[in-house]
Amino acid sequence: MTDSYNRQIDYVRIAVTDRCNLRCFYCMPAQGIAYEPKKELLSYEEITRILKVLGELGFKKVRFTGGEPFLRKDFMELLEHTSKIASYESIHLTSNGTLIQKHINRLKELGITKINLSIDSLNAERFHKITRRNDFKKVIQTFHLLVENGFKIKLNAVIMKGINTQDIIPLAELSKDYPIDVRFIEEMPFNGGYKENLEMYAAKDIHADLSAHYPILNKIISKHGDTANLVSVPGYKGNIGVIAAFSRTFCNTCNRLRISAKGDIKSCLYDDGVFNIRNFIRSGVSDQELMDKFSEIIRLKPKDGFIAEKMRKSPELALQSMSSIGG
Ligand code: SAM
Ligand code: SF4
């Protein structure tokens, strides 16, 4: 399925919950979070139905995210059902790594081995300051367990001025011994109202830090839909990437659609939800009607994140939390 700008849209990211056991300050406020009532969230049957319909439209990749997806009680059941939908070449997860450990064997059995793990610092104190929780040891242990078990890990770190820029090189150094992608993400203003203005540490600043430290960085050719500018240090097992999530330099190759936990479809991260698919499904529509609606939404996908932002009905980006959007 292509949109009006000839981009092939074949990747859906679904937030399976808006709940989280961490409180990363760039994502959620410390307190006063109004979670959606559980019945307002898409059920796993509704998610499976959406995935089947999108599969008919040519979608090949799905990522489950959140909130913390492993907080959802029927999450493994959802994964089992999704793994049976033939159209998906790969099922990906994004997780904070606090609750995965007991599911590692089952994930392997289901062939779900591509996990994005969020670790913003290798310093326990800074990790605590950022996540407002004391789970550093557990998350690092999860990282090692996943790597030892052959999972394909992308380690995501949001880089913030005055907070964790000193972690860039230590995190990048993980790509020396481990065959992982370490990816640095520009902070975006979706934090649930915690702060309005970002003091941006931009992708170009991160690239400059990497270039200052590593005399040679080999550029990796990007694949369909890649958001990270990937490089590698000669002799290192993994890669290092920078995601210009706020500068929005990758919109011309965007291949994705997002669905929030309560069913709001975002055809761009910067729009404010173009359609609620949960209400549509609950009104009793047929699969064909669902397919037609998705086709229409994809056709209307905005050219880039700046245009999507201009078209918003509510201008305050910061009032949304990434935990409900799904990252
Ligand atoms: N809880 C899971 C996790 O942290 O990996 C999945 C959901 S989280 C919203 C998905 C990704 O979004 C994480 O890598 C997180 O670091 C990133 N994220 C959250 N808020 C962000 C923000 N304001 N700017 C940039 N990235 C953000
Ligand atoms: Fe939770 Fe992930 Fe948001 Fe952190 S980034 S608060 S782990 S949803």
mmCIF file of C-alpha atoms and ligand atoms in Angstrom:
data_model
loop_
_atom_site.group_PDB
_atom_site.id
_atom_site.type_symbol
_atom_site.label_atom_id
_atom_site.label_comp_id
_atom_site.label_asym_id
_atom_site.label_seq_id
_atom_site.Cartn_x
_atom_site.Cartn_y
_atom_site.Cartn_z
ATOM 1 C CA MET A 1 0.000 0.000 0.000
ATOM 2 C CA THR A 2 1.557 3.319 -1.027
ATOM 3 C CA ASP A 3 0.575 6.777 0.200
ATOM 4 C CA SER A 4 0.207 9.952 -1.888
ATOM 5 C CA TYR A 5 3.976 10.533 -1.744
ATOM 6 C CA ASN A 6 4.741 7.088 -3.126
ATOM 7 C CA ARG A 7 5.993 5.774 0.199
ATOM 8 C CA GLN A 8 5.322 2.098 0.798
ATOM 9 C CA ILE A 9 3.487 1.847 4.124
ATOM 10 C CA ASP A 10 3.960 -1.656 5.511
ATOM 11 C CA TYR A 11 4.890 -1.227 9.179
ATOM 12 C CA VAL A 12 2.482 -0.792 12.081
ATOM 13 C CA ARG A 13 3.411 0.073 15.655
ATOM 14 C CA ILE A 14 0.804 -0.733 18.255
ATOM 15 C CA ALA A 15 0.868 0.480 21.842
ATOM 16 C CA VAL A 16 -0.747 -2.364 23.766
ATOM 17 C CA THR A 17 -1.047 -0.404 27.004
ATOM 18 C CA ASP A 18 -0.632 3.157 28.261
ATOM 19 C CA ARG A 19 0.564 1.888 31.653
ATOM 20 C CA CYS A 20 4.171 1.779 32.733
ATOM 21 C CA ASN A 21 6.183 0.695 35.753
ATOM 22 C CA LEU A 22 8.897 3.306 35.077
ATOM 23 C CA ARG A 23 8.431 7.071 34.931
ATOM 24 C CA CYS A 24 11.073 8.284 32.462
ATOM 25 C CA PHE A 25 10.783 12.035 32.835
ATOM 26 C CA TYR A 26 10.969 12.698 29.087
ATOM 27 C CA CYS A 27 7.946 10.435 28.617
ATOM 28 C CA MET A 28 5.625 10.643 31.615
ATOM 29 C CA PRO A 29 4.983 12.995 34.524
ATOM 30 C CA ALA A 30 5.931 11.642 37.974
ATOM 31 C CA GLN A 31 2.356 11.627 39.213
ATOM 32 C CA GLY A 32 -1.195 12.421 38.248
ATOM 33 C CA ILE A 33 -1.361 10.201 35.193
ATOM 34 C CA ALA A 34 -4.882 9.482 34.017
ATOM 35 C CA TYR A 35 -4.683 5.963 32.643
ATOM 36 C CA GLU A 36 -7.420 4.893 30.251
ATOM 37 C CA PRO A 37 -9.902 2.425 31.791
ATOM 38 C CA LYS A 38 -8.971 -1.099 30.652
ATOM 39 C CA LYS A 39 -12.179 -1.527 28.633
ATOM 40 C CA GLU A 40 -11.188 1.528 26.586
ATOM 41 C CA LEU A 41 -8.023 -0.216 25.408
ATOM 42 C CA LEU A 42 -8.057 -2.317 22.257
ATOM 43 C CA SER A 43 -8.631 -5.960 23.231
ATOM 44 C CA TYR A 44 -6.212 -8.534 21.910
ATOM 45 C CA GLU A 45 -8.963 -9.866 19.628
ATOM 46 C CA GLU A 46 -9.402 -6.353 18.186
ATOM 47 C CA ILE A 47 -5.636 -5.982 17.737
ATOM 48 C CA THR A 48 -5.424 -9.366 15.998
ATOM 49 C CA ARG A 49 -8.271 -8.391 13.688
ATOM 50 C CA ILE A 50 -6.559 -5.091 12.817
ATOM 51 C CA LEU A 51 -3.332 -6.964 12.081
ATOM 52 C CA LYS A 52 -5.085 -9.431 9.784
ATOM 53 C CA VAL A 53 -6.717 -6.582 7.845
ATOM 54 C CA LEU A 54 -3.427 -4.677 7.591
ATOM 55 C CA GLY A 55 -1.767 -7.917 6.466
ATOM 56 C CA GLU A 56 -4.263 -8.012 3.574
ATOM 57 C CA LEU A 57 -3.141 -4.475 2.705
ATOM 58 C CA GLY A 58 0.475 -5.621 2.501
ATOM 59 C CA PHE A 59 1.768 -4.830 5.987
ATOM 60 C CA LYS A 60 4.782 -6.999 6.774
ATOM 61 C CA LYS A 61 6.139 -5.693 10.040
ATOM 62 C CA VAL A 62 4.518 -5.095 13.416
ATOM 63 C CA ARG A 63 5.994 -3.660 16.588
ATOM 64 C CA PHE A 64 4.297 -3.924 19.967
ATOM 65 C CA THR A 65 5.149 -1.134 22.351
ATOM 66 C CA GLY A 66 3.455 0.867 25.089
ATOM 67 C CA GLY A 67 3.677 1.948 27.952
ATOM 68 C CA GLU A 68 5.430 -1.191 29.006
ATOM 69 C CA PRO A 69 3.968 -3.998 26.854
ATOM 70 C CA PHE A 70 4.898 -6.741 29.348
ATOM 71 C CA LEU A 71 2.627 -5.089 31.938
ATOM 72 C CA ARG A 72 -0.362 -6.198 29.918
ATOM 73 C CA LYS A 73 -1.674 -9.507 31.279
ATOM 74 C CA ASP A 74 -2.689 -11.052 27.952
ATOM 75 C CA PHE A 75 0.404 -9.823 26.100
ATOM 76 C CA MET A 76 1.953 -13.244 25.554
ATOM 77 C CA GLU A 77 -1.425 -14.482 24.295
ATOM 78 C CA LEU A 78 -1.484 -11.590 21.810
ATOM 79 C CA LEU A 79 2.014 -12.531 20.648
ATOM 80 C CA GLU A 80 0.967 -16.156 20.200
ATOM 81 C CA HIS A 81 -1.980 -15.126 18.020
ATOM 82 C CA THR A 82 0.089 -12.634 16.038
ATOM 83 C CA SER A 83 2.798 -15.190 15.332
ATOM 84 C CA LYS A 84 0.162 -17.242 13.482
ATOM 85 C CA ILE A 85 -0.700 -14.445 11.029
ATOM 86 C CA ALA A 86 1.277 -15.473 7.972
ATOM 87 C CA SER A 87 1.586 -12.036 6.367
ATOM 88 C CA TYR A 88 4.018 -10.679 8.961
ATOM 89 C CA GLU A 89 7.674 -11.303 8.212
ATOM 90 C CA SER A 90 8.694 -10.087 11.633
ATOM 91 C CA ILE A 91 7.243 -9.213 15.019
ATOM 92 C CA HIS A 92 9.198 -6.632 17.000
ATOM 93 C CA LEU A 93 8.928 -5.452 20.586
ATOM 94 C CA THR A 94 9.994 -2.308 22.401
ATOM 95 C CA SER A 95 10.455 -2.695 26.129
ATOM 96 C CA ASN A 96 12.120 -1.155 29.141
ATOM 97 C CA GLY A 97 13.493 -4.607 30.019
ATOM 98 C CA THR A 98 12.150 -4.812 33.569
ATOM 99 C CA LEU A 99 9.600 -7.585 33.032
ATOM 100 C CA ILE A 100 10.830 -9.690 30.083
ATOM 101 C CA GLN A 101 13.106 -12.185 31.794
ATOM 102 C CA LYS A 102 10.558 -14.872 32.595
ATOM 103 C CA HIS A 103 9.243 -14.790 29.007
ATOM 104 C CA ILE A 104 12.566 -15.267 27.211
ATOM 105 C CA ASN A 105 12.099 -18.958 26.391
ATOM 106 C CA ARG A 106 8.553 -18.508 25.126
ATOM 107 C CA LEU A 107 9.590 -15.538 22.989
ATOM 108 C CA LYS A 108 12.298 -17.679 21.421
ATOM 109 C CA GLU A 109 9.814 -20.483 20.759
ATOM 110 C CA LEU A 110 7.538 -17.998 19.021
ATOM 111 C CA GLY A 111 10.454 -16.713 16.945
ATOM 112 C CA ILE A 112 10.108 -13.216 18.397
ATOM 113 C CA THR A 113 13.723 -12.207 18.769
ATOM 114 C CA LYS A 114 13.888 -8.569 17.684
ATOM 115 C CA ILE A 115 13.707 -6.347 20.707
ATOM 116 C CA ASN A 116 14.358 -2.650 21.181
ATOM 117 C CA LEU A 117 15.536 -2.147 24.724
ATOM 118 C CA SER A 118 15.532 1.323 26.267
ATOM 119 C CA ILE A 119 18.611 2.108 28.358
ATOM 120 C CA ASP A 120 19.421 5.803 28.615
ATOM 121 C CA SER A 121 22.465 5.536 30.857
ATOM 122 C CA LEU A 122 25.077 3.027 32.005
ATOM 123 C CA ASN A 123 25.349 4.868 35.288
ATOM 124 C CA ALA A 124 22.960 3.540 37.953
ATOM 125 C CA GLU A 125 22.407 6.956 39.522
ATOM 126 C CA ARG A 126 21.648 8.674 36.236
ATOM 127 C CA PHE A 127 19.408 5.774 35.198
ATOM 128 C CA HIS A 128 17.455 6.274 38.421
ATOM 129 C CA LYS A 129 17.225 10.013 37.905
ATOM 130 C CA ILE A 130 15.884 9.579 34.369
ATOM 131 C CA THR A 131 13.460 6.689 34.994
ATOM 132 C CA ARG A 132 12.542 7.726 38.570
ATOM 133 C CA ARG A 133 12.812 4.044 39.492
ATOM 134 C CA ASN A 134 15.563 1.799 40.819
ATOM 135 C CA ASP A 135 15.672 -0.917 38.151
ATOM 136 C CA PHE A 136 19.117 -0.403 36.629
ATOM 137 C CA LYS A 137 20.549 -3.773 37.724
ATOM 138 C CA LYS A 138 17.555 -5.699 36.450
ATOM 139 C CA VAL A 139 17.593 -3.954 33.081
ATOM 140 C CA ILE A 140 21.327 -4.531 32.548
ATOM 141 C CA GLN A 141 20.842 -8.176 33.523
ATOM 142 C CA THR A 142 18.021 -8.417 30.961
ATOM 143 C CA PHE A 143 20.285 -6.903 28.315
ATOM 144 C CA HIS A 144 22.939 -9.593 28.908
ATOM 145 C CA LEU A 145 20.379 -12.413 29.048
ATOM 146 C CA LEU A 146 18.801 -11.332 25.772
ATOM 147 C CA VAL A 147 22.161 -11.037 24.010
ATOM 148 C CA GLU A 148 23.296 -14.441 25.356
ATOM 149 C CA ASN A 149 20.054 -15.962 24.112
ATOM 150 C CA GLY A 150 20.658 -14.678 20.600
ATOM 151 C CA PHE A 151 18.050 -11.900 20.532
ATOM 152 C CA LYS A 152 18.675 -9.130 18.011
ATOM 153 C CA ILE A 153 18.886 -6.072 20.211
ATOM 154 C CA LYS A 154 18.575 -2.412 19.371
ATOM 155 C CA LEU A 155 19.468 -0.423 22.426
ATOM 156 C CA ASN A 156 17.648 2.935 22.455
ATOM 157 C CA ALA A 157 18.890 5.909 24.457
ATOM 158 C CA VAL A 158 17.189 9.308 24.477
ATOM 159 C CA ILE A 159 19.974 11.880 24.738
ATOM 160 C CA MET A 160 19.289 15.043 26.728
ATOM 161 C CA LYS A 161 21.457 18.086 27.260
ATOM 162 C CA GLY A 162 22.762 18.310 30.822
ATOM 163 C CA ILE A 163 21.395 14.851 31.682
ATOM 164 C CA ASN A 164 23.160 12.010 29.875
ATOM 165 C CA THR A 165 25.380 13.302 27.055
ATOM 166 C CA GLN A 166 28.297 11.771 28.991
ATOM 167 C CA ASP A 167 26.721 8.361 28.318
ATOM 168 C CA ILE A 168 27.046 8.616 24.523
ATOM 169 C CA ILE A 169 30.517 7.104 24.236
ATOM 170 C CA PRO A 170 30.126 4.428 26.979
ATOM 171 C CA LEU A 171 26.867 3.301 25.340
ATOM 172 C CA ALA A 172 28.433 3.391 21.855
ATOM 173 C CA GLU A 173 31.269 1.235 23.209
ATOM 174 C CA LEU A 174 28.751 -1.589 23.821
ATOM 175 C CA SER A 175 28.835 -2.096 20.045
ATOM 176 C CA LYS A 176 32.465 -3.175 20.399
ATOM 177 C CA ASP A 177 31.732 -6.517 22.054
ATOM 178 C CA TYR A 178 28.066 -7.065 21.243
ATOM 179 C CA PRO A 179 26.416 -7.463 17.810
ATOM 180 C CA ILE A 180 23.778 -4.850 18.616
ATOM 181 C CA ASP A 181 22.662 -1.483 17.269
ATOM 182 C CA VAL A 182 23.133 1.278 19.850
ATOM 183 C CA ARG A 183 20.810 4.101 18.812
ATOM 184 C CA PHE A 184 20.724 7.621 20.169
ATOM 185 C CA ILE A 185 17.378 9.384 19.894
ATOM 186 C CA GLU A 186 16.703 13.109 19.914
ATOM 187 C CA GLU A 187 14.265 14.005 22.657
ATOM 188 C CA MET A 188 10.756 14.795 21.419
ATOM 189 C CA PRO A 189 8.245 16.964 23.250
ATOM 190 C CA PHE A 190 5.811 14.143 24.127
ATOM 191 C CA ASN A 191 6.141 13.953 27.899
ATOM 192 C CA GLY A 192 2.604 14.250 29.247
ATOM 193 C CA GLY A 193 2.989 17.908 30.196
ATOM 194 C CA TYR A 194 6.108 17.579 32.331
ATOM 195 C CA LYS A 195 7.934 20.319 30.438
ATOM 196 C CA GLU A 196 7.054 22.505 27.483
ATOM 197 C CA ASN A 197 10.394 23.450 26.012
ATOM 198 C CA LEU A 198 13.193 21.139 25.117
ATOM 199 C CA GLU A 199 16.791 22.181 25.268
ATOM 200 C CA MET A 200 17.666 20.132 22.254
ATOM 201 C CA TYR A 201 20.743 17.937 21.999
ATOM 202 C CA ALA A 202 20.363 17.458 18.283
ATOM 203 C CA ALA A 203 21.344 14.548 16.056
ATOM 204 C CA LYS A 204 24.159 16.684 14.640
ATOM 205 C CA ASP A 205 25.559 17.211 18.178
ATOM 206 C CA ILE A 206 25.520 13.452 18.794
ATOM 207 C CA HIS A 207 27.209 12.805 15.439
ATOM 208 C CA ALA A 208 29.832 15.419 16.373
ATOM 209 C CA ASP A 209 30.539 13.660 19.703
ATOM 210 C CA LEU A 210 30.919 10.328 17.909
ATOM 211 C CA SER A 211 33.199 11.775 15.226
ATOM 212 C CA ALA A 212 35.352 13.487 17.852
ATOM 213 C CA HIS A 213 35.855 10.190 19.669
ATOM 214 C CA TYR A 214 36.147 7.754 16.772
ATOM 215 C CA PRO A 215 38.605 8.750 14.013
ATOM 216 C CA ILE A 216 36.964 6.353 11.534
ATOM 217 C CA LEU A 217 33.237 5.681 11.283
ATOM 218 C CA ASN A 218 31.975 3.584 8.389
ATOM 219 C CA LYS A 219 28.561 4.493 7.064
ATOM 220 C CA ILE A 220 26.026 1.637 6.893
ATOM 221 C CA ILE A 221 23.623 1.731 3.930
ATOM 222 C CA SER A 222 20.106 2.162 5.271
ATOM 223 C CA LYS A 223 17.300 -0.350 4.685
ATOM 224 C CA HIS A 224 13.627 0.315 3.841
ATOM 225 C CA GLY A 225 12.060 2.450 6.567
ATOM 226 C CA ASP A 226 15.219 2.928 8.651
ATOM 227 C CA THR A 227 15.041 5.998 10.876
ATOM 228 C CA ALA A 228 18.568 5.727 12.243
ATOM 229 C CA ASN A 229 21.649 7.017 10.474
ATOM 230 C CA LEU A 230 23.890 4.039 11.150
ATOM 231 C CA VAL A 231 27.677 3.912 11.334
ATOM 232 C CA SER A 232 30.148 1.395 12.672
ATOM 233 C CA VAL A 233 33.595 1.570 14.202
ATOM 234 C CA PRO A 234 36.090 -0.640 12.310
ATOM 235 C CA GLY A 235 36.483 -3.965 14.154
ATOM 236 C CA TYR A 236 33.383 -3.494 16.316
ATOM 237 C CA LYS A 237 30.676 -6.191 16.261
ATOM 238 C CA GLY A 238 27.697 -3.847 16.276
ATOM 239 C CA ASN A 239 26.554 -0.520 14.865
ATOM 240 C CA ILE A 240 25.861 2.940 16.227
ATOM 241 C CA GLY A 241 22.880 4.986 15.080
ATOM 242 C CA VAL A 242 21.398 8.423 15.551
ATOM 243 C CA ILE A 243 17.666 9.032 15.160
ATOM 244 C CA ALA A 244 16.719 12.616 14.314
ATOM 245 C CA ALA A 245 13.283 12.170 15.832
ATOM 246 C CA PHE A 246 12.730 15.878 16.475
ATOM 247 C CA SER A 247 14.661 17.274 13.496
ATOM 248 C CA ARG A 248 12.566 14.928 11.351
ATOM 249 C CA THR A 249 15.032 14.268 8.547
ATOM 250 C CA PHE A 250 13.675 10.826 7.601
ATOM 251 C CA CYS A 251 10.019 11.567 6.759
ATOM 252 C CA ASN A 252 10.553 11.029 3.013
ATOM 253 C CA THR A 253 11.166 7.311 3.644
ATOM 254 C CA CYS A 254 8.592 6.825 6.425
ATOM 255 C CA ASN A 255 6.831 3.446 6.140
ATOM 256 C CA ARG A 256 4.749 3.413 9.312
ATOM 257 C CA LEU A 257 1.397 3.807 10.939
ATOM 258 C CA ARG A 258 0.879 4.049 14.698
ATOM 259 C CA ILE A 259 -2.036 2.885 16.791
ATOM 260 C CA SER A 260 -2.374 4.010 20.395
ATOM 261 C CA ALA A 261 -3.587 1.742 23.189
ATOM 262 C CA LYS A 262 -7.115 3.125 22.895
ATOM 263 C CA GLY A 263 -7.145 2.830 19.134
ATOM 264 C CA ASP A 264 -6.210 6.311 17.917
ATOM 265 C CA ILE A 265 -4.450 5.974 14.599
ATOM 266 C CA LYS A 266 -1.560 8.316 13.987
ATOM 267 C CA SER A 267 -0.393 8.351 10.412
ATOM 268 C CA CYS A 268 2.445 10.593 11.653
ATOM 269 C CA LEU A 269 3.961 10.797 15.127
ATOM 270 C CA TYR A 270 3.344 14.564 15.071
ATOM 271 C CA ASP A 271 -0.376 14.469 14.176
ATOM 272 C CA ASP A 272 -2.920 14.366 16.964
ATOM 273 C CA GLY A 273 -4.659 11.142 16.057
ATOM 274 C CA VAL A 274 -6.523 11.046 12.782
ATOM 275 C CA PHE A 275 -9.117 8.402 13.553
ATOM 276 C CA ASN A 276 -10.280 6.142 16.385
ATOM 277 C CA ILE A 277 -10.316 2.601 15.042
ATOM 278 C CA ARG A 278 -11.597 1.052 18.303
ATOM 279 C CA ASN A 279 -14.921 2.933 18.073
ATOM 280 C CA PHE A 280 -15.149 2.042 14.397
ATOM 281 C CA ILE A 281 -14.620 -1.661 15.121
ATOM 282 C CA ARG A 282 -17.071 -1.577 18.035
ATOM 283 C CA SER A 283 -19.720 -0.040 15.763
ATOM 284 C CA GLY A 284 -19.851 -3.421 14.008
ATOM 285 C CA VAL A 285 -18.029 -2.739 10.721
ATOM 286 C CA SER A 286 -16.980 -5.467 8.285
ATOM 287 C CA ASP A 287 -13.377 -6.347 7.448
ATOM 288 C CA GLN A 288 -13.846 -4.695 4.044
ATOM 289 C CA GLU A 289 -14.963 -1.446 5.726
ATOM 290 C CA LEU A 290 -11.940 -1.643 8.018
ATOM 291 C CA MET A 291 -9.667 -2.155 5.045
ATOM 292 C CA ASP A 292 -11.215 0.803 3.184
ATOM 293 C CA LYS A 293 -10.759 3.027 6.231
ATOM 294 C CA PHE A 294 -7.088 2.090 6.618
ATOM 295 C CA SER A 295 -6.534 2.677 2.882
ATOM 296 C CA GLU A 296 -8.080 6.150 3.184
ATOM 297 C CA ILE A 297 -5.943 6.995 6.240
ATOM 298 C CA ILE A 298 -2.773 5.847 4.493
ATOM 299 C CA ARG A 299 -3.616 7.875 1.385
ATOM 300 C CA LEU A 300 -3.971 10.981 3.576
ATOM 301 C CA LYS A 301 -0.692 10.455 5.468
ATOM 302 C CA PRO A 302 0.989 13.884 5.660
ATOM 303 C CA LYS A 303 4.183 14.547 3.729
ATOM 304 C CA ASP A 304 6.244 15.097 6.859
ATOM 305 C CA GLY A 305 6.160 15.700 10.591
ATOM 306 C CA PHE A 306 6.237 19.493 10.237
ATOM 307 C CA ILE A 307 3.102 19.515 8.104
ATOM 308 C CA ALA A 308 1.433 17.024 10.477
ATOM 309 C CA GLU A 309 2.279 19.320 13.404
ATOM 310 C CA LYS A 310 0.771 22.345 11.617
ATOM 311 C CA MET A 311 -2.431 20.405 10.928
ATOM 312 C CA ARG A 312 -2.980 19.495 14.585
ATOM 313 C CA LYS A 313 -6.227 20.582 16.188
ATOM 314 C CA SER A 314 -4.512 20.983 19.560
ATOM 315 C CA PRO A 315 -1.105 22.661 19.332
ATOM 316 C CA GLU A 316 0.329 21.403 22.668
ATOM 317 C CA LEU A 317 2.549 18.456 21.760
ATOM 318 C CA ALA A 318 3.866 18.196 25.305
ATOM 319 C CA LEU A 319 0.484 17.297 26.749
ATOM 320 C CA GLN A 320 0.666 13.910 25.069
ATOM 321 C CA SER A 321 2.769 11.222 26.688
ATOM 322 C CA MET A 322 4.881 8.906 24.587
ATOM 323 C CA SER A 323 3.595 6.090 26.807
ATOM 324 C CA SER A 324 0.189 6.381 25.145
ATOM 325 C CA ILE A 325 1.561 7.006 21.641
ATOM 326 C CA GLY A 326 4.043 4.138 21.793
ATOM 327 C CA GLY A 327 7.260 5.840 20.697
HETATM 328 N N1 SAM B 1 8.253 1.185 27.718
HETATM 329 C C1 SAM B 1 8.918 0.778 26.554
HETATM 330 C C2 SAM B 1 10.300 1.380 26.456
HETATM 331 O O1 SAM B 1 10.586 2.309 27.189
HETATM 332 O O2 SAM B 1 11.080 0.901 25.650
HETATM 333 C C3 SAM B 1 8.158 1.040 25.279
HETATM 334 C C4 SAM B 1 7.428 2.350 25.152
HETATM 335 S S1 SAM B 1 8.460 3.782 25.032
HETATM 336 C C5 SAM B 1 7.259 5.061 24.858
HETATM 337 C C6 SAM B 1 9.147 3.580 23.413
HETATM 338 C C7 SAM B 1 10.381 4.393 23.118
HETATM 339 O O3 SAM B 1 10.029 5.769 23.100
HETATM 340 C C8 SAM B 1 11.498 4.246 24.139
HETATM 341 O O4 SAM B 1 12.709 3.917 23.486
HETATM 342 C C9 SAM B 1 11.599 5.614 24.755
HETATM 343 O O5 SAM B 1 12.908 5.923 25.141
HETATM 344 C C10 SAM B 1 11.103 6.502 23.638
HETATM 345 N N2 SAM B 1 10.605 7.782 24.115
HETATM 346 C C11 SAM B 1 9.698 8.007 25.068
HETATM 347 N N3 SAM B 1 9.482 9.336 25.237
HETATM 348 C C12 SAM B 1 10.288 9.961 24.358
HETATM 349 C C13 SAM B 1 10.536 11.328 24.048
HETATM 350 N N4 SAM B 1 9.908 12.316 24.678
HETATM 351 N N5 SAM B 1 11.452 11.596 23.086
HETATM 352 C C14 SAM B 1 12.099 10.599 22.426
HETATM 353 N N6 SAM B 1 11.901 9.292 22.671
HETATM 354 C C15 SAM B 1 11.009 8.971 23.630
HETATM 355 FE FE1 SF4 B 2 7.719 3.743 30.522
HETATM 356 FE FE2 SF4 B 2 8.979 3.436 28.221
HETATM 357 FE FE3 SF4 B 2 7.846 5.779 28.869
HETATM 358 FE FE4 SF4 B 2 9.987 4.997 30.187
HETATM 359 S S1 SF4 B 2 9.883 5.445 27.982
HETATM 360 S S2 SF4 B 2 8.108 5.823 31.115
HETATM 361 S S3 SF4 B 2 9.749 2.846 30.237
HETATM 362 S S4 SF4 B 2 6.790 3.925 28.476
#
